[in-house]
CSV table of C-alpha atoms in Angstrom, one decimal:
chain,number,residue,atom,x,y,z
A,24,MET,CA,8.9,1.1,-34.6
A,25,SER,CA,8.4,-2.5,-35.7
A,26,ALA,CA,11.7,-3.7,-34.4
A,27,GLU,CA,11.7,-7.4,-33.6
A,28,VAL,CA,12.4,-8.5,-30.1
A,29,THR,CA,13.2,-11.9,-28.7
A,30,LEU,CA,12.0,-12.9,-25.3
A,31,THR,CA,11.7,-16.0,-23.2
A,32,ILE,CA,8.4,-17.2,-21.9
A,33,ASP,CA,8.5,-20.3,-19.7
A,34,GLY,CA,11.9,-21.2,-21.2
A,35,GLN,CA,10.5,-20.9,-24.8
A,36,GLN,CA,12.2,-18.5,-27.1
A,37,VAL,CA,9.6,-16.2,-28.7
A,38,LYS,CA,9.9,-13.5,-31.4
A,39,ALA,CA,7.6,-10.5,-31.3
A,40,VAL,CA,7.2,-7.0,-32.5
A,41,ALA,CA,8.3,-4.4,-30.0
A,42,GLY,CA,5.4,-2.7,-28.3
A,43,GLU,CA,3.1,-5.6,-28.5
A,44,LYS,CA,1.4,-6.7,-25.3
A,45,LEU,CA,3.0,-9.7,-23.6
A,46,LEU,CA,-0.4,-11.4,-23.1
A,47,PHE,CA,-1.1,-11.6,-26.8
A,48,VAL,CA,2.4,-12.5,-27.7
A,49,ALA,CA,2.2,-15.5,-25.4
A,50,LEU,CA,-1.3,-16.5,-26.7
A,51,ASN,CA,-0.1,-16.2,-30.3
A,52,ASN,CA,2.7,-18.6,-29.5
A,53,GLY,CA,0.5,-21.2,-27.9
A,54,ILE,CA,1.3,-20.3,-24.3
A,55,TYR,CA,-1.9,-20.0,-22.4
A,56,ILE,CA,-2.3,-17.2,-19.8
A,57,PRO,CA,-5.8,-16.9,-18.2
A,58,HIS,CA,-7.5,-13.7,-19.3
A,59,LEU,CA,-11.1,-12.3,-19.6
A,60,CYS,CA,-10.9,-8.6,-20.0
A,61,ALA,CA,-8.0,-8.2,-22.4
A,62,ILE,CA,-8.6,-6.4,-25.7
A,63,ALA,CA,-5.7,-6.4,-28.2
A,64,GLU,CA,-6.4,-3.0,-29.7
A,65,GLU,CA,-6.8,-1.2,-26.4
A,66,GLU,CA,-3.8,1.0,-25.8
A,67,ARG,CA,-4.5,1.2,-22.0
A,68,PRO,CA,-6.1,-2.0,-20.9
A,69,SER,CA,-8.5,-2.0,-18.0
A,70,ALA,CA,-6.7,-5.0,-16.5
A,71,CYS,CA,-9.8,-5.6,-14.4
A,72,CYS,CA,-10.1,-9.4,-14.4
A,73,ARG,CA,-6.9,-9.9,-12.5
A,74,LEU,CA,-6.2,-13.3,-14.1
A,75,CYS,CA,-3.3,-12.7,-16.5
A,76,PHE,CA,-0.5,-12.4,-13.8
A,77,VAL,CA,3.0,-13.4,-14.8
A,78,GLU,CA,6.4,-12.9,-13.2
A,79,ILE,CA,9.0,-11.0,-15.2
A,80,GLU,CA,12.6,-11.2,-14.3
A,81,GLY,CA,13.8,-7.9,-12.8
A,82,LEU,CA,10.4,-7.0,-11.4
A,83,SER,CA,9.8,-7.7,-7.7
A,84,ARG,CA,6.2,-8.6,-8.0
A,85,PRO,CA,3.9,-10.4,-10.4
A,86,VAL,CA,2.3,-8.1,-13.1
A,87,THR,CA,-0.6,-8.3,-15.4
A,88,ALA,CA,0.5,-9.6,-18.8
A,89,CYS,CA,-2.1,-7.5,-20.7
A,90,THR,CA,-0.5,-4.2,-19.6
A,91,GLN,CA,3.2,-5.2,-20.2
A,92,LYS,CA,4.8,-4.3,-23.5
A,93,VAL,CA,7.3,-6.9,-24.7
A,94,ARG,CA,11.0,-5.9,-24.4
A,95,ASP,CA,14.0,-7.6,-25.9
A,96,LYS,CA,15.6,-10.3,-23.7
A,97,MET,CA,12.6,-10.3,-21.3
A,98,THR,CA,12.3,-13.4,-19.3
A,99,VAL,CA,8.8,-14.3,-18.3
A,100,ARG,CA,7.4,-17.1,-16.2
A,101,THR,CA,3.6,-17.8,-16.3
A,102,ARG,CA,3.5,-20.3,-13.5
A,103,THR,CA,5.1,-19.5,-10.1
A,104,PRO,CA,3.8,-19.9,-6.6
A,105,LYS,CA,3.1,-16.2,-6.4
A,106,VAL,CA,1.3,-16.1,-9.7
A,107,ASP,CA,-0.8,-19.2,-9.0
A,108,ARG,CA,-1.9,-17.7,-5.7
A,109,LEU,CA,-3.0,-14.4,-7.2
A,110,VAL,CA,-4.8,-16.1,-10.1
A,111,LYS,CA,-6.5,-18.5,-7.7
A,112,THR,CA,-7.8,-15.7,-5.5
A,113,GLY,CA,-8.8,-13.6,-8.5
A,114,PHE,CA,-10.7,-16.5,-10.0
A,115,GLU,CA,-12.5,-17.3,-6.7
A,116,LEU,CA,-13.5,-13.7,-6.4
A,117,LEU,CA,-14.9,-13.8,-9.9
A,118,LEU,CA,-16.8,-17.0,-9.1
A,119,SER,CA,-18.2,-15.6,-5.9
A,120,ASP,CA,-20.7,-13.4,-7.7
A,121,HIS,CA,-21.2,-15.6,-10.7
A,122,ARG,CA,-24.2,-17.8,-10.9
A,123,LEU,CA,-22.6,-21.2,-11.2
A,124,GLN,CA,-25.0,-23.5,-12.9
A,125,CYS,CA,-22.8,-24.7,-15.7
A,126,ARG,CA,-25.1,-27.6,-16.6
A,127,THR,CA,-28.0,-25.4,-17.5
A,128,CYS,CA,-25.8,-22.6,-18.9
A,129,PRO,CA,-25.9,-22.2,-22.7
A,130,LYS,CA,-22.2,-21.4,-22.7
A,131,ASN,CA,-21.3,-24.7,-21.0
A,132,GLY,CA,-18.2,-26.1,-22.7
A,133,ALA,CA,-17.2,-22.8,-24.4
A,134,CYS,CA,-17.0,-20.7,-21.3
A,135,GLN,CA,-13.8,-18.9,-20.6
A,136,LEU,CA,-14.2,-19.5,-16.8
A,137,GLN,CA,-14.3,-23.2,-17.4
A,138,MET,CA,-11.2,-22.8,-19.6
A,139,VAL,CA,-9.3,-21.1,-16.8
A,140,ALA,CA,-10.3,-23.7,-14.4
A,141,ARG,CA,-9.3,-26.5,-16.7
A,142,GLU,CA,-5.9,-24.9,-17.6
A,143,ARG,CA,-5.0,-24.0,-14.1
A,144,GLY,CA,-6.5,-26.9,-12.2
A,145,LEU,CA,-8.9,-24.7,-10.3
A,146,LYS,CA,-12.3,-25.7,-9.0
A,147,LEU,CA,-15.5,-24.2,-10.3
A,148,LYS,CA,-16.6,-23.6,-6.8
A,149,THR,CA,-16.7,-20.7,-4.4
A,150,GLY,CA,-14.4,-21.9,-1.6
A,151,ARG,CA,-13.2,-19.2,0.7
A,152,PHE,CA,-15.7,-16.5,-0.3
A,153,LYS,CA,-19.3,-16.4,0.5
A,154,PRO,CA,-21.4,-16.6,-2.7
A,155,LEU,CA,-22.9,-13.2,-3.4
A,156,ALA,CA,-26.1,-13.8,-5.4
A,157,LYS,CA,-26.9,-11.0,-7.9
A,158,ASP,CA,-30.7,-11.2,-8.3
A,159,ILE,CA,-30.9,-9.1,-11.4
A,160,PRO,CA,-33.7,-10.3,-13.8
A,161,VAL,CA,-32.6,-11.7,-17.1
A,162,ASP,CA,-33.3,-9.4,-20.0
A,163,HIS,CA,-35.0,-11.4,-22.7
A,164,SER,CA,-36.3,-8.4,-24.6
A,165,PRO,CA,-34.0,-8.5,-27.7
A,166,GLU,CA,-35.3,-10.8,-30.4
A,167,THR,CA,-32.0,-12.6,-31.0
A,168,PHE,CA,-30.2,-12.8,-27.6
A,169,SER,CA,-30.6,-12.6,-23.9
A,170,PHE,CA,-28.6,-10.8,-21.2
A,171,ASP,CA,-28.2,-12.5,-17.8
A,172,ALA,CA,-26.4,-10.2,-15.5
A,173,GLY,CA,-26.1,-12.9,-12.9
A,174,ARG,CA,-23.5,-14.6,-15.1
A,175,CYS,CA,-21.7,-11.4,-16.0
A,176,VAL,CA,-18.1,-11.1,-14.9
A,177,LEU,CA,-17.8,-7.4,-15.7
A,178,CYS,CA,-14.9,-7.9,-18.2
A,179,GLY,CA,-16.1,-5.1,-20.5
A,180,GLN,CA,-15.7,-7.1,-23.7
A,181,CYS,CA,-19.3,-6.3,-24.7
A,182,VAL,CA,-18.9,-2.6,-23.9
A,183,HIS,CA,-15.9,-2.5,-26.2
A,184,ALA,CA,-17.8,-4.3,-28.9
A,185,ASP,CA,-20.8,-2.0,-28.6
A,186,GLN,CA,-19.0,1.3,-28.3
A,187,ASN,CA,-15.8,0.9,-30.3
A,188,ILE,CA,-16.5,-1.7,-32.9
A,189,ALA,CA,-20.2,-1.5,-33.6
A,190,ARG,CA,-20.2,2.2,-32.5
A,191,VAL,CA,-23.8,1.9,-31.2
A,192,GLY,CA,-23.6,3.1,-27.6
A,193,ALA,CA,-26.4,1.1,-26.1
A,194,ILE,CA,-24.6,-0.4,-23.1
A,195,ASN,CA,-21.9,0.5,-20.6
A,196,PHE,CA,-20.9,0.0,-17.0
A,197,ILE,CA,-23.4,1.5,-14.6
A,198,ASN,CA,-23.6,1.9,-10.8
A,199,ARG,CA,-20.6,1.4,-8.5
A,200,GLY,CA,-19.2,-1.3,-6.2
A,201,LEU,CA,-21.2,-4.4,-5.7
A,202,LYS,CA,-24.1,-3.0,-7.7
A,203,ARG,CA,-21.9,-2.4,-10.7
A,204,LYS,CA,-23.3,-4.1,-13.8
A,205,ILE,CA,-23.6,-3.8,-17.6
A,206,GLY,CA,-26.7,-1.8,-18.3
A,207,THR,CA,-28.5,0.6,-20.5
A,208,PHE,CA,-29.6,4.2,-20.1
A,209,ASN,CA,-31.9,4.5,-17.1
A,210,ASN,CA,-31.9,0.7,-16.7
A,211,ARG,CA,-34.2,0.3,-19.7
A,212,CYS,CA,-34.5,-3.2,-21.3
A,213,LEU,CA,-32.3,-3.7,-24.3
A,214,ARG,CA,-35.2,-3.5,-26.7
A,215,ASP,CA,-35.9,0.1,-25.6
A,216,SER,CA,-32.2,1.1,-25.9
A,217,PRO,CA,-30.4,2.1,-29.1
A,218,CYS,CA,-29.3,-1.5,-29.4
A,219,THR,CA,-29.4,-2.7,-33.1
A,220,GLU,CA,-29.0,-6.4,-32.2
A,221,CYS,CA,-25.8,-6.6,-34.3
A,222,GLY,CA,-24.7,-9.5,-32.0
A,223,LEU,CA,-21.1,-8.3,-31.7
A,224,CYS,CA,-21.4,-8.0,-27.9
A,225,VAL,CA,-22.8,-11.6,-27.7
A,226,LYS,CA,-19.9,-12.9,-29.7
A,227,ALA,CA,-17.5,-11.0,-27.4
A,228,CYS,CA,-18.9,-12.3,-24.2
A,229,PRO,CA,-16.5,-14.9,-22.7
A,230,VAL,CA,-19.1,-16.3,-20.3
A,231,GLY,CA,-22.8,-17.1,-20.4
A,232,ALA,CA,-24.0,-13.6,-19.7
A,233,LEU,CA,-24.9,-12.7,-23.3
A,234,THR,CA,-26.2,-15.6,-25.3
A,235,PHE,CA,-28.0,-16.0,-28.6
A,236,LYS,CA,-31.5,-17.4,-28.4
A,237,THR,CA,-31.9,-20.7,-30.0
B,171,MET,CA,-44.7,8.7,-14.3
B,172,LYS,CA,-45.8,11.3,-16.9
B,173,MET,CA,-44.2,14.7,-16.7
B,174,PRO,CA,-46.2,17.8,-17.3
B,175,GLU,CA,-45.2,19.7,-20.5
B,176,GLU,CA,-44.1,22.9,-18.6
B,177,GLU,CA,-41.8,20.8,-16.4
B,178,ARG,CA,-40.2,19.3,-19.5
B,179,GLU,CA,-39.7,22.8,-20.9
B,180,VAL,CA,-38.1,24.1,-17.7
B,181,ILE,CA,-35.7,21.2,-17.7
B,182,LEU,CA,-34.7,21.6,-21.3
B,183,SER,CA,-34.2,25.3,-21.0
B,184,GLN,CA,-32.2,25.1,-17.8
B,185,VAL,CA,-30.0,22.4,-19.2
B,186,GLY,CA,-29.5,24.4,-22.4
B,187,GLU,CA,-28.6,27.4,-20.3
B,188,VAL,CA,-26.0,25.3,-18.4
B,189,LEU,CA,-24.5,23.8,-21.6
B,190,LYS,CA,-23.8,27.3,-23.0
B,191,ASP,CA,-20.9,27.7,-20.5
B,192,PHE,CA,-19.1,24.5,-21.5
B,193,ARG,CA,-17.1,23.1,-24.3
B,194,LEU,CA,-19.3,20.5,-25.8
B,195,SER,CA,-17.2,17.4,-25.4
B,196,ARG,CA,-16.9,14.3,-23.2
B,197,GLU,CA,-14.5,16.1,-20.8
B,198,SER,CA,-17.2,18.5,-19.7
B,199,LEU,CA,-19.6,15.8,-18.6
B,200,ILE,CA,-19.1,15.8,-14.8
B,201,PRO,CA,-19.0,19.6,-14.4
B,202,VAL,CA,-22.1,19.8,-16.6
B,203,LEU,CA,-24.0,17.2,-14.5
B,204,GLN,CA,-23.0,19.0,-11.3
B,205,LYS,CA,-24.3,22.3,-12.7
B,206,VAL,CA,-27.5,20.7,-13.9
B,207,GLN,CA,-28.1,19.2,-10.5
B,208,GLU,CA,-27.3,22.5,-8.8
B,209,LYS,CA,-30.1,24.1,-10.9
B,210,LEU,CA,-32.7,21.4,-10.9
B,211,GLY,CA,-31.9,19.6,-7.6
B,212,TYR,CA,-31.6,16.3,-9.3
B,213,LEU,CA,-30.8,14.7,-12.7
B,214,PRO,CA,-34.0,14.0,-14.6
B,215,VAL,CA,-33.9,11.4,-17.4
B,216,LEU,CA,-34.8,14.2,-19.9
B,217,ALA,CA,-31.8,16.3,-18.7
B,218,MET,CA,-29.4,13.4,-19.1
B,219,GLU,CA,-30.7,12.7,-22.6
B,220,LYS,CA,-30.3,16.4,-23.5
B,221,VAL,CA,-26.7,16.5,-22.1
B,222,ALA,CA,-25.8,13.3,-24.0
B,223,GLY,CA,-27.2,14.6,-27.2
B,224,ASP,CA,-25.4,18.0,-26.9
B,225,LEU,CA,-22.1,16.5,-25.9
B,226,GLY,CA,-22.3,14.0,-28.6
B,227,ILE,CA,-21.9,10.9,-26.4
B,228,PRO,CA,-24.2,7.9,-25.9
B,229,ALA,CA,-26.9,8.5,-23.2
B,230,VAL,CA,-25.8,5.3,-21.4
B,231,ASP,CA,-22.3,6.9,-20.8
B,232,VAL,CA,-24.0,9.9,-19.1
B,233,PHE,CA,-26.0,7.4,-17.0
B,234,GLY,CA,-23.0,5.4,-16.2
B,235,VAL,CA,-21.1,8.4,-14.8
B,236,ALA,CA,-24.1,9.7,-13.0
B,237,SER,CA,-24.8,6.4,-11.4
B,238,PHE,CA,-21.2,5.9,-10.4
B,239,TYR,CA,-20.9,9.0,-8.2
B,240,ASN,CA,-22.9,9.3,-5.0
B,241,GLN,CA,-23.3,13.0,-5.4
B,242,PHE,CA,-25.8,12.6,-8.3
B,243,ARG,CA,-29.4,11.8,-7.6
B,244,PHE,CA,-32.1,10.7,-10.1
B,245,ASN,CA,-35.1,11.7,-8.0
B,246,PRO,CA,-36.2,15.2,-7.1
B,247,PRO,CA,-35.6,16.1,-3.4
B,248,GLY,CA,-38.8,15.7,-1.4
B,249,GLU,CA,-40.5,18.4,0.6
B,250,ASN,CA,-39.2,16.5,3.6
B,251,GLU,CA,-35.7,15.1,3.2
B,252,ILE,CA,-35.0,12.1,5.3
B,253,LYS,CA,-31.3,11.1,5.6
B,254,VAL,CA,-30.5,7.8,7.4
B,255,CYS,CA,-27.0,7.5,8.6
B,256,MET,CA,-25.2,4.4,7.5
B,257,GLY,CA,-21.9,5.2,9.1
B,258,THR,CA,-20.2,2.4,11.0
B,259,ALA,CA,-21.6,3.2,14.4
B,260,CYS,CA,-25.1,3.8,13.1
B,261,TYR,CA,-25.0,0.7,11.0
B,262,ILE,CA,-23.9,-1.4,14.0
B,263,ALA,CA,-26.6,0.1,16.2
B,264,GLY,CA,-29.4,-0.7,13.7
B,265,GLY,CA,-29.3,2.0,11.1
B,266,LYS,CA,-30.4,-0.6,8.5
B,267,ILE,CA,-33.4,-1.3,10.6
B,268,ALA,CA,-34.3,2.4,10.6
B,269,LEU,CA,-33.8,2.6,6.9
B,270,ASP,CA,-35.9,-0.5,6.3
B,271,SER,CA,-38.7,1.0,8.4
B,272,PHE,CA,-38.7,4.2,6.4
B,273,GLU,CA,-38.7,2.2,3.2
B,274,ARG,CA,-41.7,0.2,4.3
B,275,ARG,CA,-43.6,3.2,5.6
B,276,LEU,CA,-43.0,5.4,2.7
B,277,GLU,CA,-43.1,2.6,0.2
B,278,ILE,CA,-40.0,3.8,-1.6
B,279,LYS,CA,-36.4,2.5,-1.7
B,280,GLU,CA,-33.5,4.6,-0.5
B,281,GLY,CA,-32.6,7.2,-3.1
B,282,GLU,CA,-36.2,7.6,-4.2
B,283,THR,CA,-38.9,10.1,-3.7
B,284,THR,CA,-42.5,9.5,-3.0
B,285,ALA,CA,-44.9,10.0,-5.9
B,286,ASP,CA,-46.4,13.1,-4.2
B,287,ARG,CA,-42.8,14.4,-3.7
B,288,LYS,CA,-43.5,14.9,0.0
B,289,TYR,CA,-40.7,12.6,1.2
B,290,SER,CA,-37.3,11.7,-0.2
B,291,LEU,CA,-35.2,9.0,1.5
B,292,GLU,CA,-31.4,8.9,1.4
B,293,ARG,CA,-28.6,7.1,3.1
B,294,VAL,CA,-25.6,9.2,4.2
B,295,ALA,CA,-22.3,8.3,5.8
B,296,CYS,CA,-21.7,9.6,9.3
B,297,VAL,CA,-23.3,12.9,10.3
B,298,GLY,CA,-20.9,13.3,13.2
B,299,CYS,CA,-22.8,12.3,16.3
B,300,CYS,CA,-22.2,8.6,16.7
B,301,THR,CA,-23.1,8.7,20.4
B,302,MET,CA,-26.7,9.1,19.3
B,303,ALA,CA,-26.6,6.1,16.9
B,304,PRO,CA,-28.6,5.2,14.9
B,305,VAL,CA,-29.1,8.7,13.6
B,306,VAL,CA,-31.6,10.1,11.1
B,307,VAL,CA,-31.5,13.6,9.8
B,308,VAL,CA,-34.9,15.0,9.0
B,309,ASN,CA,-34.8,18.4,7.2
B,310,ASP,CA,-31.5,19.2,8.9
B,311,LYS,CA,-32.9,18.2,12.3
B,312,VAL,CA,-30.9,15.4,14.0
B,313,GLU,CA,-32.9,12.5,15.5
B,314,GLY,CA,-31.0,10.1,17.7
B,315,HIS,CA,-31.6,6.5,18.8
B,316,VAL,CA,-34.1,5.9,16.0
B,317,THR,CA,-36.1,2.7,16.4
B,318,PRO,CA,-38.9,1.5,14.1
B,319,THR,CA,-41.3,3.0,16.6
B,320,ARG,CA,-39.5,6.3,16.5
B,321,VAL,CA,-39.7,6.1,12.7
B,322,ASP,CA,-43.5,6.1,13.0
B,323,GLY,CA,-43.2,9.0,15.4
B,324,ILE,CA,-41.1,11.1,13.1
B,325,LEU,CA,-43.4,10.5,10.1
B,326,LEU,CA,-46.4,11.2,12.3
B,327,GLY,CA,-44.8,14.4,13.5
B,328,LEU,CA,-44.1,15.5,9.9
B,329,GLU,CA,-47.7,14.7,8.9
B,330,THR,CA,-49.3,16.5,11.8
B,331,GLY,CA,-46.8,19.4,11.4
B,332,ARG,CA,-48.1,19.8,8.0
B,333,GLN,CA,-51.7,19.4,9.2
B,334,ASN,CA,-51.2,22.5,11.3
B,335,GLU,CA,-50.3,24.4,8.2
B,336,GLY,CA,-53.5,23.1,6.8
B,337,THR,CA,-52.1,21.3,3.7
B,338,GLY,CA,-51.7,17.7,4.8
B,339,ARG,CA,-53.9,14.7,5.2
B,340,ASP,CA,-54.5,12.5,8.2
B,341,GLY,CA,-51.3,10.7,9.4
B,342,GLU,CA,-50.5,7.7,7.3
B,343,GLY,CA,-48.6,6.4,10.3
B,344,ARG,CA,-51.8,5.5,12.1
B,345,GLN,CA,-53.7,4.0,9.2
B,346,ASN,CA,-51.0,1.4,8.4
B,347,ARG,CA,-50.3,0.3,12.0
């Protein structure tokens, strides 16, 4: 099972264990691919952030790196016109319903959206898409952290932390379409949910949606 | 909203009855919710908590699934069910205005039921008579070309209709005008 494979990412020879996901192989070898929703342990990733596109030789279209298992002699390119275009559009769509107030955001400087923008030379602005304000009140009810759904990118990292690591089951995705958000049972505030304030979800959040109180 | 004790017991016994026919695992969730709604007409919070407990899954997962699908409702159907069409033709012709009018008059949001359970308000997608857009279906009766004035008329009609039966109050429609 643990056969070693050799693949080429952006001209760089990389060794990996067969069956590993391409995204994490690249990241472990210092090759940055934008990503928000990827979870290494997940067998079937949700691939919902649509940022980790790469082109693989032999495949006609760009694919998400988080869903691809590495194969021997795979040739991967992380920057091609097709990839850049997809990532740009995906990124702009994410920003279109993200409350962009970086200067007042507690995650300023450590935010994964800023990281993507920096690495790929993208603007932290909604260009083509009309900003879609989510006016969901911030939940300040927990003692140690706050949840601001207006900054949430629906990556699902907190849900994974809550359900599969902490095994609490306080939060999950609720509603559908534009109203989709991370929520609790019957839209209760977190204090009235089974939340134990373990803080794992806050640490997992790549953006400024879940932040510790200072 | 406080729920009377007997209503709680009805809900719990009905849900218990439904759960007898299913394997108690996550896979049964959607069929169970469908059956519960079939029996109770909606999914009360208490019922969802009971389902979650018995299936051994977090309550938020039940709520997540139930809020994802349009077929599930969280409020009891009202005595008068008002369905506002939001199909393309009705939307263009001002269905949203009709819906807003109902929301203002009844002081509820779409998908909700008035506290006295006399009215419930829903949005539906195309009832199949686009020439009459915007369309509202009131207790299975189709009303066409619904303007805000017509909304008042419909509600007044329902109020006075009930007055004839001797159970209603004076029309709210007139008081608020």
